[in-house]
XYZ file of C-alpha atoms in Angstrom:
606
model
C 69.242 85.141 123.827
C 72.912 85.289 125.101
C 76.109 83.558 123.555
C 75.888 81.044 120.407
C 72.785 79.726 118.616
C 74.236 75.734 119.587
C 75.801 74.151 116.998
C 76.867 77.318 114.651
C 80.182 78.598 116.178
C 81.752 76.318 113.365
C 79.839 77.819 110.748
C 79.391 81.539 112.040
C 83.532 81.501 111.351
C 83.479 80.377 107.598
C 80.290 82.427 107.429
C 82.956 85.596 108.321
C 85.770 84.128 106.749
C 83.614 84.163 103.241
C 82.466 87.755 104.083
C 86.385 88.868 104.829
C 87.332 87.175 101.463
C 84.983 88.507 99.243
C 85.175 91.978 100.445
C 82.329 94.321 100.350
C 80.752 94.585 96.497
C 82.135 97.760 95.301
C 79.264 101.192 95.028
C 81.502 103.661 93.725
C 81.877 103.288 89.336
C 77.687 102.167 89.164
C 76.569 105.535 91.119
C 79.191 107.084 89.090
C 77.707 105.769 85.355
C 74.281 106.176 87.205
C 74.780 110.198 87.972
C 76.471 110.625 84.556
C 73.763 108.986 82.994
C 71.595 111.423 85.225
C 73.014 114.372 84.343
C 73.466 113.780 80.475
C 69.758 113.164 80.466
C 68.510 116.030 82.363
C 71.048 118.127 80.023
C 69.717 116.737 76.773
C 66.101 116.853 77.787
C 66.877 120.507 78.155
C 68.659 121.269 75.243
C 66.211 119.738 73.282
C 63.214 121.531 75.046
C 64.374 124.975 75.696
C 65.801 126.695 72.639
C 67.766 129.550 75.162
C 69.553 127.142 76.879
C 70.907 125.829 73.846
C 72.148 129.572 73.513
C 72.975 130.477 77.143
C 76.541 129.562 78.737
C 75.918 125.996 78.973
C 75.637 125.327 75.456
C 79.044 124.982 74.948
C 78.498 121.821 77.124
C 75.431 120.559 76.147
C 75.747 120.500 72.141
C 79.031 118.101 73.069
C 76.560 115.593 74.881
C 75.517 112.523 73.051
C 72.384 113.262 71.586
C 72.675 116.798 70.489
C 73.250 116.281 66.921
C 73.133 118.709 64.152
C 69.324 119.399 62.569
C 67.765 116.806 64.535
C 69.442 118.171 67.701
C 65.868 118.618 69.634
C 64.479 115.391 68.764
C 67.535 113.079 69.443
C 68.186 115.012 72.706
C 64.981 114.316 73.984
C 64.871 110.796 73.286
C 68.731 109.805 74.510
C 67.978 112.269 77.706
C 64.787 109.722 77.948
C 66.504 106.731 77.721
C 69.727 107.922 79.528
C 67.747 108.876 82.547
C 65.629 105.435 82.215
C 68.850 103.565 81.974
C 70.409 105.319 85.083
C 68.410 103.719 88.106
C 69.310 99.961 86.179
C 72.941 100.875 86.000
C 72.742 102.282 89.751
C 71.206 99.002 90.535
C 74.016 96.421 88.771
C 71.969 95.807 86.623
C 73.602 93.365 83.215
C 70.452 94.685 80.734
C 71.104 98.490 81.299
C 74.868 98.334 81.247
C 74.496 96.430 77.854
C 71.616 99.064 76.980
C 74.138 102.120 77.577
C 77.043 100.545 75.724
C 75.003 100.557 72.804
C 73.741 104.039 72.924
C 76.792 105.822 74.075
C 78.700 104.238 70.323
C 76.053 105.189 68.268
C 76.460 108.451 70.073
C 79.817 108.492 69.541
C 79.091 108.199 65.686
C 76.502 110.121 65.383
C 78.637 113.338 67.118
C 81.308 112.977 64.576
C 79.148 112.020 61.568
C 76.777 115.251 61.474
C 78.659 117.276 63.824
C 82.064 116.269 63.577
C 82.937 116.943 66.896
C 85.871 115.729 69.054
C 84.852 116.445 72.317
C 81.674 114.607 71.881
C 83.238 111.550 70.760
C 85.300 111.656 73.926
C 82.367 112.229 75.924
C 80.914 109.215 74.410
C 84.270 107.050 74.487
C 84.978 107.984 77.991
C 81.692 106.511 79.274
C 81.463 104.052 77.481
C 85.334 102.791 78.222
C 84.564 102.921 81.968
C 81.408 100.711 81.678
C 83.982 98.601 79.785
C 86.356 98.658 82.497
C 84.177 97.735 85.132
C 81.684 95.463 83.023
C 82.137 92.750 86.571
C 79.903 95.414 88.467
C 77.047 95.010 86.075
C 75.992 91.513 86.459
C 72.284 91.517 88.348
C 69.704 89.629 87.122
C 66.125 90.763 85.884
C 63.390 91.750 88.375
C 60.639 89.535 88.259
C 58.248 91.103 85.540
C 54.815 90.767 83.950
C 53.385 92.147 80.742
C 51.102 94.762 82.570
C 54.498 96.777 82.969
C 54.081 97.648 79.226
C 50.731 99.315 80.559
C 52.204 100.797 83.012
C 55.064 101.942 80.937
C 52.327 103.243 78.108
C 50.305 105.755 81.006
C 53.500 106.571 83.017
C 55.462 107.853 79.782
C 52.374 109.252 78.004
C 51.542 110.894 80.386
C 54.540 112.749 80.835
C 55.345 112.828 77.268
C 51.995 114.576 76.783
C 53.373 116.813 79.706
C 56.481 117.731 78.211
C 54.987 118.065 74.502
C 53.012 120.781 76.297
C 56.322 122.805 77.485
C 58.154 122.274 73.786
C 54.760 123.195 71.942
C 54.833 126.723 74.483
C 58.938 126.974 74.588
C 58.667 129.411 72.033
C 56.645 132.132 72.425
C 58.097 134.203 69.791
C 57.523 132.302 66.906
C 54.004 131.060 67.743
C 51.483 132.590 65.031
C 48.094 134.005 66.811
C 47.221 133.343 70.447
C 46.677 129.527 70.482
C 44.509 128.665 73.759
C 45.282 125.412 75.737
C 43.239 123.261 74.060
C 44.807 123.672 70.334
C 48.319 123.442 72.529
C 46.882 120.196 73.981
C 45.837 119.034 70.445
C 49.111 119.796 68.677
C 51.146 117.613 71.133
C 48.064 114.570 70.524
C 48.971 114.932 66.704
C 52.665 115.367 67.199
C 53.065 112.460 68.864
C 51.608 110.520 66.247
C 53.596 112.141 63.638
C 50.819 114.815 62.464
C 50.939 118.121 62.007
C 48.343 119.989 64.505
C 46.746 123.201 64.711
C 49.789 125.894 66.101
C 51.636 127.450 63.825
C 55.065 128.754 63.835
C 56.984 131.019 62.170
C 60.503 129.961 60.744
C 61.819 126.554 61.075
C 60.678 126.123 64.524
C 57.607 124.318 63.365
C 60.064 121.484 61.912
C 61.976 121.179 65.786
C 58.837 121.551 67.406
C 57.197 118.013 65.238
C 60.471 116.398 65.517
C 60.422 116.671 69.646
C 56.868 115.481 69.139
C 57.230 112.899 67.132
C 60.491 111.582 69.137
C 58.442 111.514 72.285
C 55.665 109.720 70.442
C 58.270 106.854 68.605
C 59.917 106.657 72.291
C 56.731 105.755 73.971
C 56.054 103.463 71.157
C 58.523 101.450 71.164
C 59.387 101.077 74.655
C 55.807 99.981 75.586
C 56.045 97.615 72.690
C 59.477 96.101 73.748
C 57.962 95.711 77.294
C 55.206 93.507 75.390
C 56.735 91.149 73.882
C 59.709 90.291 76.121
C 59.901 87.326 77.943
C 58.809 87.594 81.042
C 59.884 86.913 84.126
C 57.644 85.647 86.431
C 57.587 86.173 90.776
C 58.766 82.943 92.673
C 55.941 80.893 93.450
C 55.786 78.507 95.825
C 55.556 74.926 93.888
C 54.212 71.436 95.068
C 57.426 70.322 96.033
C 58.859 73.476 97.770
C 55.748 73.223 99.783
C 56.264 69.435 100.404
C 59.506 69.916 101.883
C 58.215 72.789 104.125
C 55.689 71.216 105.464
C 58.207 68.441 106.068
C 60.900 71.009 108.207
C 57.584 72.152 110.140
C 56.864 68.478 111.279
C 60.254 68.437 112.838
C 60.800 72.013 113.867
C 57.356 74.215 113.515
C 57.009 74.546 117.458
C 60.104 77.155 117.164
C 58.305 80.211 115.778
C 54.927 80.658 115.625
C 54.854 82.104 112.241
C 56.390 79.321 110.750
C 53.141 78.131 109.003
C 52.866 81.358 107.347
C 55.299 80.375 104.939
C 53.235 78.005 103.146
C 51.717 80.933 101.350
C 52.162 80.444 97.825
C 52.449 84.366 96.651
C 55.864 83.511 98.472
C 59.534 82.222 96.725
C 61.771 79.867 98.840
C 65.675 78.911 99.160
C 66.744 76.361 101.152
C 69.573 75.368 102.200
C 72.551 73.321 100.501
C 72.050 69.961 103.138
C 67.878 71.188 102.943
C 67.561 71.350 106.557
C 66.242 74.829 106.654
C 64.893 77.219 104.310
C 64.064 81.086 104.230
C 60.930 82.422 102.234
C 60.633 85.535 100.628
C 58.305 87.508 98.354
C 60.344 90.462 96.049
C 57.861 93.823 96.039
C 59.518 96.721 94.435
C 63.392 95.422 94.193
C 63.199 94.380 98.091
C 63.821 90.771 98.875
C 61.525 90.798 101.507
C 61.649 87.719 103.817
C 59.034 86.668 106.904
C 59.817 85.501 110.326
C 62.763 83.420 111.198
C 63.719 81.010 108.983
C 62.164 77.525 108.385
C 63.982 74.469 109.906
C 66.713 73.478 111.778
C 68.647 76.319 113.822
C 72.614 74.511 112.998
C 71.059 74.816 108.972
C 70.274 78.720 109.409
C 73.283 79.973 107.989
C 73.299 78.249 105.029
C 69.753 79.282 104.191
C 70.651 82.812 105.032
C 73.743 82.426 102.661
C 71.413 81.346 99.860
C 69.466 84.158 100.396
C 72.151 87.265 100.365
C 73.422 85.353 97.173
C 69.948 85.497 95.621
C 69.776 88.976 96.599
C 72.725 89.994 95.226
C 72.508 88.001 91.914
C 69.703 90.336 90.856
C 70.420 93.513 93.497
C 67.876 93.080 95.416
C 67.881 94.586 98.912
C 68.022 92.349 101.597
C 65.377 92.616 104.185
C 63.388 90.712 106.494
C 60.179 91.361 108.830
C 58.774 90.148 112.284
C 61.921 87.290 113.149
C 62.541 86.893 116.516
C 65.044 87.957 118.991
C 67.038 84.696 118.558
C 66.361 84.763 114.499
C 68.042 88.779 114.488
C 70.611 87.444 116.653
C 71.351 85.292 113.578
C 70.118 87.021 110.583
C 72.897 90.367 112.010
C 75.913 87.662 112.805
C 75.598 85.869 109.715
C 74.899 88.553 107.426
C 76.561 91.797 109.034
C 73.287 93.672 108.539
C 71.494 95.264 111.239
C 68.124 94.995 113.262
C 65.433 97.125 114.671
C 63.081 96.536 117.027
C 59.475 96.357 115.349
C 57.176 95.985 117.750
C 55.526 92.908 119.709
C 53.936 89.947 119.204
C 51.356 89.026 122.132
C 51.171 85.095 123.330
C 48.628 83.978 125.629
C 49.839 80.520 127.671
C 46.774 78.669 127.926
C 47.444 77.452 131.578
C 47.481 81.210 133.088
C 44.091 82.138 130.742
C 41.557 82.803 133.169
C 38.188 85.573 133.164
C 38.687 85.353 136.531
C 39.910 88.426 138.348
C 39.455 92.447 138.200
C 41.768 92.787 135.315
C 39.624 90.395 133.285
C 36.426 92.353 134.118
C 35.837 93.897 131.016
C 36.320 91.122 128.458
C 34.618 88.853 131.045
C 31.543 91.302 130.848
C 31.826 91.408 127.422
C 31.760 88.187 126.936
C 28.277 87.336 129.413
C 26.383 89.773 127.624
C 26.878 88.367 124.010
C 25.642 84.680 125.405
C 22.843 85.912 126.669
C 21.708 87.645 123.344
C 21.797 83.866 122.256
C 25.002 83.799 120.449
C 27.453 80.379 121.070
C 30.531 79.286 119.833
C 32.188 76.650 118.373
C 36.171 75.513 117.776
C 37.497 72.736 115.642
C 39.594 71.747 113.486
C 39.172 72.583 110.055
C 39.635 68.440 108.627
C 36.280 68.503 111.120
C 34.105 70.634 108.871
C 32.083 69.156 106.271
C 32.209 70.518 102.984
C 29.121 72.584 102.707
C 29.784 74.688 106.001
C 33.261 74.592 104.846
C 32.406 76.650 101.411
C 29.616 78.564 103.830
C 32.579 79.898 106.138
C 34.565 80.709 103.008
C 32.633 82.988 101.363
C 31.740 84.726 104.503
C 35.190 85.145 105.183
C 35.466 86.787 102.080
C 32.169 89.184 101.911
C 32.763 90.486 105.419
C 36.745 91.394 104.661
C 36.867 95.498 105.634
C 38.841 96.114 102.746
C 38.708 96.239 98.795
C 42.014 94.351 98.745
C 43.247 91.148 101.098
C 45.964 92.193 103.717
C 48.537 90.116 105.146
C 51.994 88.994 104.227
C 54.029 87.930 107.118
C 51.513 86.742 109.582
C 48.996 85.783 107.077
C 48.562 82.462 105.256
C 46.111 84.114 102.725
C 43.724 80.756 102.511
C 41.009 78.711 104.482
C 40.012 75.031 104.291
C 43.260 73.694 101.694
C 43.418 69.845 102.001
C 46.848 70.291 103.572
C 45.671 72.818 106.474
C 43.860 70.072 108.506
C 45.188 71.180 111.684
C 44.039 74.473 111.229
C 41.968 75.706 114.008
C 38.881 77.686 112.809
C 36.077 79.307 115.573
C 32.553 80.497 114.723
C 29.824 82.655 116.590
C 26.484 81.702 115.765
C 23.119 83.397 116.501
C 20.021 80.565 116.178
C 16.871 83.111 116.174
C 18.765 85.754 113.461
C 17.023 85.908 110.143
C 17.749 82.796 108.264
C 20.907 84.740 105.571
C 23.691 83.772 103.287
C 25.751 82.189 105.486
C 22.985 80.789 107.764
C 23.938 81.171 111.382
C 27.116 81.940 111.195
C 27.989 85.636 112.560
C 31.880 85.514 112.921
C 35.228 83.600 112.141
C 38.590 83.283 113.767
C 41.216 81.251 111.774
C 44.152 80.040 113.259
C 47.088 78.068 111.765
C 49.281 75.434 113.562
C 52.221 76.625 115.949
C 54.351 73.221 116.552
C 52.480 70.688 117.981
C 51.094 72.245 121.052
C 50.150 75.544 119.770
C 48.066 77.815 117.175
C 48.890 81.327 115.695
C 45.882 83.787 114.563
C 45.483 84.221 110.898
C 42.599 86.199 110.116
C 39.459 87.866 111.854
C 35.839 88.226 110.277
C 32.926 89.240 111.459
C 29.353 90.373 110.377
C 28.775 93.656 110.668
C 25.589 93.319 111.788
C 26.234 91.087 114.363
C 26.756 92.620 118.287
C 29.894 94.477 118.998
C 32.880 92.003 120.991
C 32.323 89.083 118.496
C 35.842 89.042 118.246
C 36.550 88.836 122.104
C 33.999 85.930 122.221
C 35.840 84.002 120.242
C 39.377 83.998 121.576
C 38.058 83.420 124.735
C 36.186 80.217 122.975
C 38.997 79.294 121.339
C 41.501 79.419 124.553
C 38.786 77.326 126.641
C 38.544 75.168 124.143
C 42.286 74.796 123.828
C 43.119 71.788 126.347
C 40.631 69.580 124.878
C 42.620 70.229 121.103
C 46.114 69.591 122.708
C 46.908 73.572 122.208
C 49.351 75.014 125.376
C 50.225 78.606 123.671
C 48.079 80.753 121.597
C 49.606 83.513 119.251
C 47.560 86.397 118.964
C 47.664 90.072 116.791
C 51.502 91.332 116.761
C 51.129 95.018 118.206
C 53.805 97.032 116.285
C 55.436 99.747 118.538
C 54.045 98.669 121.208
C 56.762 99.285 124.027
C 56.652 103.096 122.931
C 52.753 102.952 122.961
C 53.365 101.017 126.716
C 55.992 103.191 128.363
C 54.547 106.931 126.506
C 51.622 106.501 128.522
C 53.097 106.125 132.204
C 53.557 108.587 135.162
C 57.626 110.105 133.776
C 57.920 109.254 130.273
C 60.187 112.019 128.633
C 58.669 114.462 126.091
C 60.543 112.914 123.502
C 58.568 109.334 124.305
C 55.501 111.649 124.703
C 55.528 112.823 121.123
C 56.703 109.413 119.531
C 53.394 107.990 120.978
C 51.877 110.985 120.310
C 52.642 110.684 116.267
C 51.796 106.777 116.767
C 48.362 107.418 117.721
C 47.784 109.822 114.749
C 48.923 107.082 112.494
C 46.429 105.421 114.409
C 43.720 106.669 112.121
C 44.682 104.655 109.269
C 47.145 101.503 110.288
C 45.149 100.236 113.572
C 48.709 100.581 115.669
C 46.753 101.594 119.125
C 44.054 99.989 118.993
C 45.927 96.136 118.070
C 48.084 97.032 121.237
C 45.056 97.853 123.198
C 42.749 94.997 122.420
C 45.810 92.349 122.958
C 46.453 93.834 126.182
C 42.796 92.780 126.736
C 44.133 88.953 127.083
C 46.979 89.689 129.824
C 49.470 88.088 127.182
C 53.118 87.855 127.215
C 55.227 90.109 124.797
C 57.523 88.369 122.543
C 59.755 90.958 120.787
C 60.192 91.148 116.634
C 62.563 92.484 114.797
C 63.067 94.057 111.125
C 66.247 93.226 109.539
C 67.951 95.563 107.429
C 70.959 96.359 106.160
C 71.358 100.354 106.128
C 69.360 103.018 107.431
C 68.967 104.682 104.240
C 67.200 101.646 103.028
C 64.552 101.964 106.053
C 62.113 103.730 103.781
C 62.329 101.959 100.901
C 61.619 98.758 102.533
C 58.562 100.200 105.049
C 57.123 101.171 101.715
C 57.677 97.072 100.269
C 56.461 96.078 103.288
C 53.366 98.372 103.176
C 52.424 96.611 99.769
C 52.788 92.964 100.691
C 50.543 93.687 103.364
C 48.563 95.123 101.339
C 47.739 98.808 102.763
C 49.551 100.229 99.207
C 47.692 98.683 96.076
C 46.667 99.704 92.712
C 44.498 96.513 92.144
C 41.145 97.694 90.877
C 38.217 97.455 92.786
C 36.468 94.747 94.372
C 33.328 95.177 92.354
C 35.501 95.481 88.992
C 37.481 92.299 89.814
C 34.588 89.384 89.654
C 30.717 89.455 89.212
C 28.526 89.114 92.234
C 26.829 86.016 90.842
C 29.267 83.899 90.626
C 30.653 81.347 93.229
C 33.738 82.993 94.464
C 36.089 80.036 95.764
C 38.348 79.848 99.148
C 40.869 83.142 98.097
C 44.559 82.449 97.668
C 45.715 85.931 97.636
C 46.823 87.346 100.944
C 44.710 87.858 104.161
C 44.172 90.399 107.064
C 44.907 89.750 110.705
C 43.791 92.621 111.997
C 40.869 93.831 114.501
C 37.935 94.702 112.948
C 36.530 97.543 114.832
C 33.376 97.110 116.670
């Protein structure tokens, strides 16, 4: 795309005028608090722990820090390291709960120095943070994350785990004073009673025993009462898409769906939505690990963009989130980078077969038309409709085979994935099945394999998910797109999306006669990652289909932030998880309905 989206020039300059007035938000004082914070931890987790470095040269230092106080000098340092270091990645962050966190614990800090210790310094210490949090109390204004209760589990193994960990460095930090030759079971047993306030089998000589069950005890009473706070807070549940959000979607697709073909994808209702102020277009999102993580271009009309894309920095920002956004088009970067002033990155490429050039026809088509004459004459046909077709008991039939023959203990799928099949409002859903007559009467009868496909515009269908038996013949797949594109003309469908191939210009280009050895090892380390995230072999079998490439983009807004949100991105799809097994999560005898989790459009090897 070249020049203006139409209609936007007007708004692209107050979109720039509003970024030139605000000014950019101001990094400096929160990584400031945040590496103070960082370093007063790590310096009172130390003091408490190791009694030389409370001797050595940096003791003069340390027994200032808030948290080092008098007899109970071990104990308190551990726990305000703890929550100083917990508190640092929420202050680094903007965030309003740890900012008013730390300016209660530096005060009571503050008293604490000159009440048992009566030192200056360490009242300064204390006063000096605390008056620059003060100062700059406008930085700290983010919103919570979305949350759930299973954080307080997560908080309860996470920090008893390592408080079991670090018990087991205090309990051997002092060699010298440890009666007998305790092995690493009694160690490991003193730390399990010390934690819950007991006295356990090591003995020490001195008053060491005293710091030793304090630490313990500390790290016990932190864990405590952090996983109880977690609890019993409100929560703060993920956006979910509601009745009405999806109403007015599905409205904005009736009038401009035909634009991107992943448009219907954002009917999933894992996802959150802004729209707009006039309502003419909308961006969805879903928020996985502090990345606002948006999907394809956004929903509506093109002269409405900005204002979506406004509402979604300003979402972003309200709870410092970082901004991202996978698979949008050429023309939706073109806009997302103008409006925004982030940046974009070629992802890969999204293959679209125009239903006019399909043909088998031809020596390039050899293969898949092979393929394809060999699986009919095994006795296997095909069949394409539309899912408001279906009666209900195949319906439920297709369902569950959908769901027994998924590859994976978890659904993938996020951006190009509606994560359902069969919903009332998914009528024009396009849904093709391979059946086998003579195969042993099963389950799911006939059936043998499912493509789904979800509406693209008026004139057009994107693929959603692939399933297969695994029984059934290799190519099952291949069978059906080439069903579903001869079938297409009869349904009214001109364009057919198929699997996006990501990197697949390096994949294209590393493999011809001259490519440099710099290509050569980039599609070298692609293939290797092969192994695991199906790269090659999506590019390959789209190539199959002599499609056209239609470039997508991820949108970003600095490199640094590249990792953080390929590793977001890697858990809405769902190849990171920590959901428990499949077997764990239901019983096998009971009727499993049509899944509204998220869904896999992938290959599924033969």
């Amino acid at each position: 795309m070249s020049g203006e989206v139409p209609g936007s020039q007007e708004r692209h300059g107050d979109s720039r005028f509003r970024r030139l007035t605000r000014g950019p938000r101001p990094e400096a004082v929160p990584a400031l608090v945040a590496r103070a914070c960082t370093l007063v931890g790590v310096l009172n987790v130390a003091a408490g722990v190791f009694p030389r470095f409370r001797h050595s040269r940096v003791h003069a230092i340390a027994e200032v820090l808030p948290g080092a106080l008098g007899p109970f000098a071990a104990a308190l340092a551990l726990s305000s390291g703890i929550l100083l270091l917990l508190l640092a990645h929420g202050l680094r962050r903007h965030k309003r709960r740890a900012w008013r966190a730390a300016v209660v614990l530096l005060p009571a800090g503050a008293v604490a120095q000159f009440a048992y210790r009566h030192s200056v310094i360490g009242v300064l210490i204390s006063v000096a943070l605390l008056a620059l949090l003060l100062r700059h109390r406008s930085e700290f204004t983010a919103l919570p994350d979305p949350r759930s209760r299973w954080r307080a589990l997560a908080n309860f193994i996470l920090l008893g785990t390592g408080s079991i960990l670090l018990g087991l460095v205090i309990v051997s930090a002092h060699p010298g004073k440890v009666v007998g030759d305790p092995g690493i079971t009694e160690r490991l047993q003193h730390v399990l009673y010390g934690l819950f306030g007991h006295e356990g089998p090591v003995a020490y000589s001195g008053n060491t025993s005293w710091t030793v069950g304090f630490s313990l005890g500390a790290l016990g009473m932190l864990t405590a009462l952090t996983t109880i706070y977690l609890a019993f807070r409100p929560e703060h549940p993920a956006a979910r898409l509601t009745e009405d959000d999806e109403t007015r979607l599905r409205a904005l697709l009736d009038k401009h769906g035909g634009r991107d073909s992943l448009g219907h994808f954002a009917l999933r209702r894992d996802k959150g939505v802004v729209f707009s102020p006039s309502g003419k277009a909308a961006v969805t999102y879903r928020v996985v690990s502090g990345v606002m993580l948006a999907s394809g271009d956004p929903i509506g009309d093109v002269e409405a963009w900005p204002g979506a894309i406004e509402r979604f920095m300003d979402e972003a920002k309200a709870h410092s989130w970082t901004p991202a956004v996978m698979g949008c088009s050429e023309t939706g970067g073109e806009v997302w980078t103008r409006e925004t002033g982030l940046d974009a990155l070629e992802l890969g490429d999204e293959a679209v077969v125009d239903v006019a050039d399909f043909s088998l026809s031809g020596r390039a088509m050899r293969n898949v038309r092979q393929m394809v004459k060999r699986i009919e004459r095994n006795g296997y046909e095909t069949r394409v409709r539309r899912i408001r077709d279906l009666g209900e008991r195949e319906l439920a039939r297709i369902q569950q085979a959908a769901e027994d023959w998924r590859g994976t203990d978890t659904e993938r799928g996020f951006s190009m994935a509606l994560g359902r099949i069969g919903d009332p409002g998914d009528g024009d859903c396009l849904i093709a099945t391979a059946h086998k007559a003579d195969a042993e009467p099963g389950p799911y009868g006939d059936l043998k394999a499912v493509l789904h496909f979800v509406p693209w515009g008026r004139d057009g269908v994107s693929l959603d998910l692939m399933r297969r038996d695994r029984a059934a013949d290799p190519g099952m797949n291949e069978l059906l797109i080439v069903a579903a594109l001869q079938a297409a003309p009869k349904l009214g469908i001109a364009r057919v999306s198929l699997n996006f191939a990501m990197f697949r210009a390096a994949l294209a280009r590393g493999e011809k006669i001259g490519a440099g050895p710099v290509l050569r090892a980039w599609r070298g380390l692609l293939v290797f990652l092969s192994r695991w995230f199906q790269i090659e072999s999506l590019y390959k079998f789209n190539a199959k289909f002599r499609p056209r490439w239609e470039p997508r983009f991820v949108v970003y807004r600095s490199s640094k932030d590249l990792p953080r949100i390929g590793f977001a991105a890697m858990q809405a799809e769902g190849f990171v998880t920590l959901s428990l097994p499949r077997f764990l999560r239901r019983s096998a005898a009971q009727p499993r309905p049509c899944p509204h989790g998220t869904t896999e459009r992938e290959v599924q090897a033969a």
